[in-house]
XYZ file of C-alpha atoms in Angstrom:
167
model
C 118.243 65.652 -46.211
C 119.409 62.034 -46.430
C 121.789 61.171 -43.535
C 121.033 64.421 -41.686
C 117.657 63.003 -40.585
C 117.958 61.960 -36.929
C 114.419 60.737 -36.178
C 114.106 56.950 -35.755
C 110.895 56.798 -37.783
C 109.409 59.011 -40.480
C 106.142 59.307 -42.391
C 107.302 58.792 -45.947
C 105.957 59.428 -49.440
C 107.449 58.986 -52.904
C 106.997 61.908 -55.305
C 105.213 60.887 -58.473
C 103.879 63.052 -61.352
C 100.389 61.502 -61.010
C 100.352 61.969 -57.208
C 102.469 61.028 -54.226
C 102.657 57.371 -53.228
C 102.287 57.044 -49.456
C 104.581 54.523 -47.769
C 103.285 55.274 -44.275
C 105.401 55.344 -41.108
C 108.671 53.481 -41.663
C 112.161 53.426 -40.158
C 114.504 56.142 -41.364
C 117.015 53.526 -42.520
C 114.343 51.865 -44.706
C 113.386 55.229 -46.200
C 117.046 56.015 -46.943
C 117.496 52.590 -48.558
C 114.386 53.125 -50.718
C 115.649 56.575 -51.766
C 119.073 55.171 -52.644
C 117.449 52.322 -54.580
C 115.512 54.882 -56.669
C 118.608 57.077 -57.047
C 117.052 60.164 -55.439
C 117.100 61.945 -52.061
C 115.121 61.716 -48.836
C 114.023 65.237 -47.843
C 112.282 66.382 -44.673
C 109.086 68.273 -45.521
C 107.708 68.857 -41.999
C 110.297 68.297 -39.259
C 108.024 69.447 -36.414
C 105.376 66.795 -37.136
C 105.273 63.586 -35.090
C 106.788 61.559 -36.755
C 108.588 63.920 -39.199
C 107.195 63.938 -42.745
C 109.692 63.050 -45.482
C 109.497 62.762 -49.223
C 111.611 60.708 -51.602
C 112.336 63.118 -54.446
C 115.201 64.391 -56.601
C 116.462 67.356 -54.550
C 117.781 69.297 -57.567
C 114.412 69.026 -59.299
C 112.594 69.904 -56.052
C 114.745 73.016 -55.594
C 114.270 74.036 -59.242
C 110.478 73.644 -59.065
C 110.275 75.618 -55.783
C 112.347 78.417 -57.335
C 110.177 78.401 -60.469
C 106.972 78.503 -58.405
C 108.304 81.425 -56.337
C 109.309 83.299 -59.504
C 105.879 82.758 -61.100
C 104.018 83.942 -58.008
C 106.229 87.032 -57.836
C 105.599 87.768 -61.512
C 101.809 87.650 -61.115
C 101.611 90.051 -58.172
C 101.062 93.725 -58.911
C 103.104 96.064 -56.768
C 100.968 98.981 -55.561
C 102.650 102.321 -55.822
C 102.445 105.272 -53.473
C 101.407 108.413 -55.351
C 101.561 111.856 -53.775
C 99.266 114.882 -54.046
C 100.576 118.146 -52.525
C 98.627 121.272 -51.676
C 98.497 124.254 -49.340
C 95.766 124.748 -46.757
C 94.676 127.964 -48.535
C 94.200 126.249 -51.898
C 91.733 127.776 -54.367
C 88.658 125.778 -55.439
C 89.802 124.970 -58.995
C 93.248 123.871 -57.818
C 91.568 121.717 -55.163
C 89.365 120.089 -57.819
C 92.470 119.292 -59.931
C 94.193 117.653 -56.915
C 90.996 115.759 -56.074
C 90.675 114.523 -59.653
C 94.317 113.337 -59.645
C 93.845 111.546 -56.324
C 90.710 109.815 -57.636
C 92.550 108.794 -60.824
C 95.368 107.255 -58.759
C 92.843 105.439 -56.553
C 91.007 103.953 -59.571
C 94.373 102.690 -60.861
C 94.699 100.774 -57.579
C 97.470 102.927 -56.070
C 97.688 104.341 -52.580
C 97.781 108.136 -52.359
C 99.672 110.252 -49.850
C 97.895 113.594 -49.533
C 100.247 116.280 -48.193
C 99.252 119.734 -46.959
C 102.308 121.999 -46.731
C 102.665 124.895 -44.298
C 105.215 127.733 -44.423
C 106.354 129.888 -41.526
C 103.398 131.331 -39.624
C 100.978 129.111 -41.523
C 101.856 126.329 -39.064
C 99.459 127.958 -36.590
C 96.583 126.783 -38.815
C 97.026 122.994 -38.576
C 93.297 122.696 -37.847
C 92.538 124.065 -41.331
C 94.857 121.412 -42.770
C 92.965 118.695 -40.888
C 89.674 120.073 -42.254
C 91.060 120.087 -45.811
C 92.193 116.453 -45.542
C 88.803 115.425 -44.108
C 87.059 117.262 -46.969
C 89.222 115.463 -49.536
C 88.423 112.044 -48.037
C 84.693 112.926 -48.007
C 84.829 114.156 -51.612
C 86.498 110.921 -52.737
C 83.419 109.139 -51.408
C 83.043 105.518 -50.444
C 85.729 104.308 -52.854
C 88.587 105.124 -50.443
C 89.609 104.313 -46.921
C 92.096 106.399 -44.940
C 94.984 104.691 -43.156
C 94.653 106.229 -39.712
C 94.716 109.886 -38.799
C 96.667 112.715 -40.458
C 100.319 112.764 -39.341
C 102.394 115.859 -38.794
C 105.876 115.627 -40.314
C 107.653 118.908 -39.616
C 105.913 121.595 -41.677
C 103.706 119.058 -43.472
C 100.481 117.308 -42.610
C 99.971 114.019 -44.456
C 97.331 111.351 -44.778
C 97.483 108.113 -46.745
C 94.324 106.990 -48.538
C 93.900 103.676 -50.317
C 91.254 102.051 -52.515
C 88.601 100.266 -50.490
C 89.199 96.523 -50.345
C 93.049 96.541 -50.265
């Protein structure tokens, strides 16, 4: 900004509400003089360009507008949540249907779902049944979901993350 610019020449533009006014490639001293004449600052926009690109603009206003733009973009984005559905590998059919229905509801809301199959004690010998249950759940959800990789074993749990297709 201003005197911190070390390049001998810069590509310069003056910020204007209707559109930027291009001054072209000029000496840095000329650009600084023009900025001082207008009572604003000379700010580097692209320092890696050859020659560096600068803009004559009020720095306080520039900073305020950048902050406002960042805040607006953050406000408009929807944060996806991670929902969790837990079950045992020896789950009964009705209980399975309830878990499936909940997972589908979460998916239609646009959330990711972590499906967890819990094992206790000797049940850990039947990890293959847990894998089959997770595969069945993904198949039953249909083409609306995509699984993020393979099921992961976390201690006595087997988990798989499914997400809505297209995210």
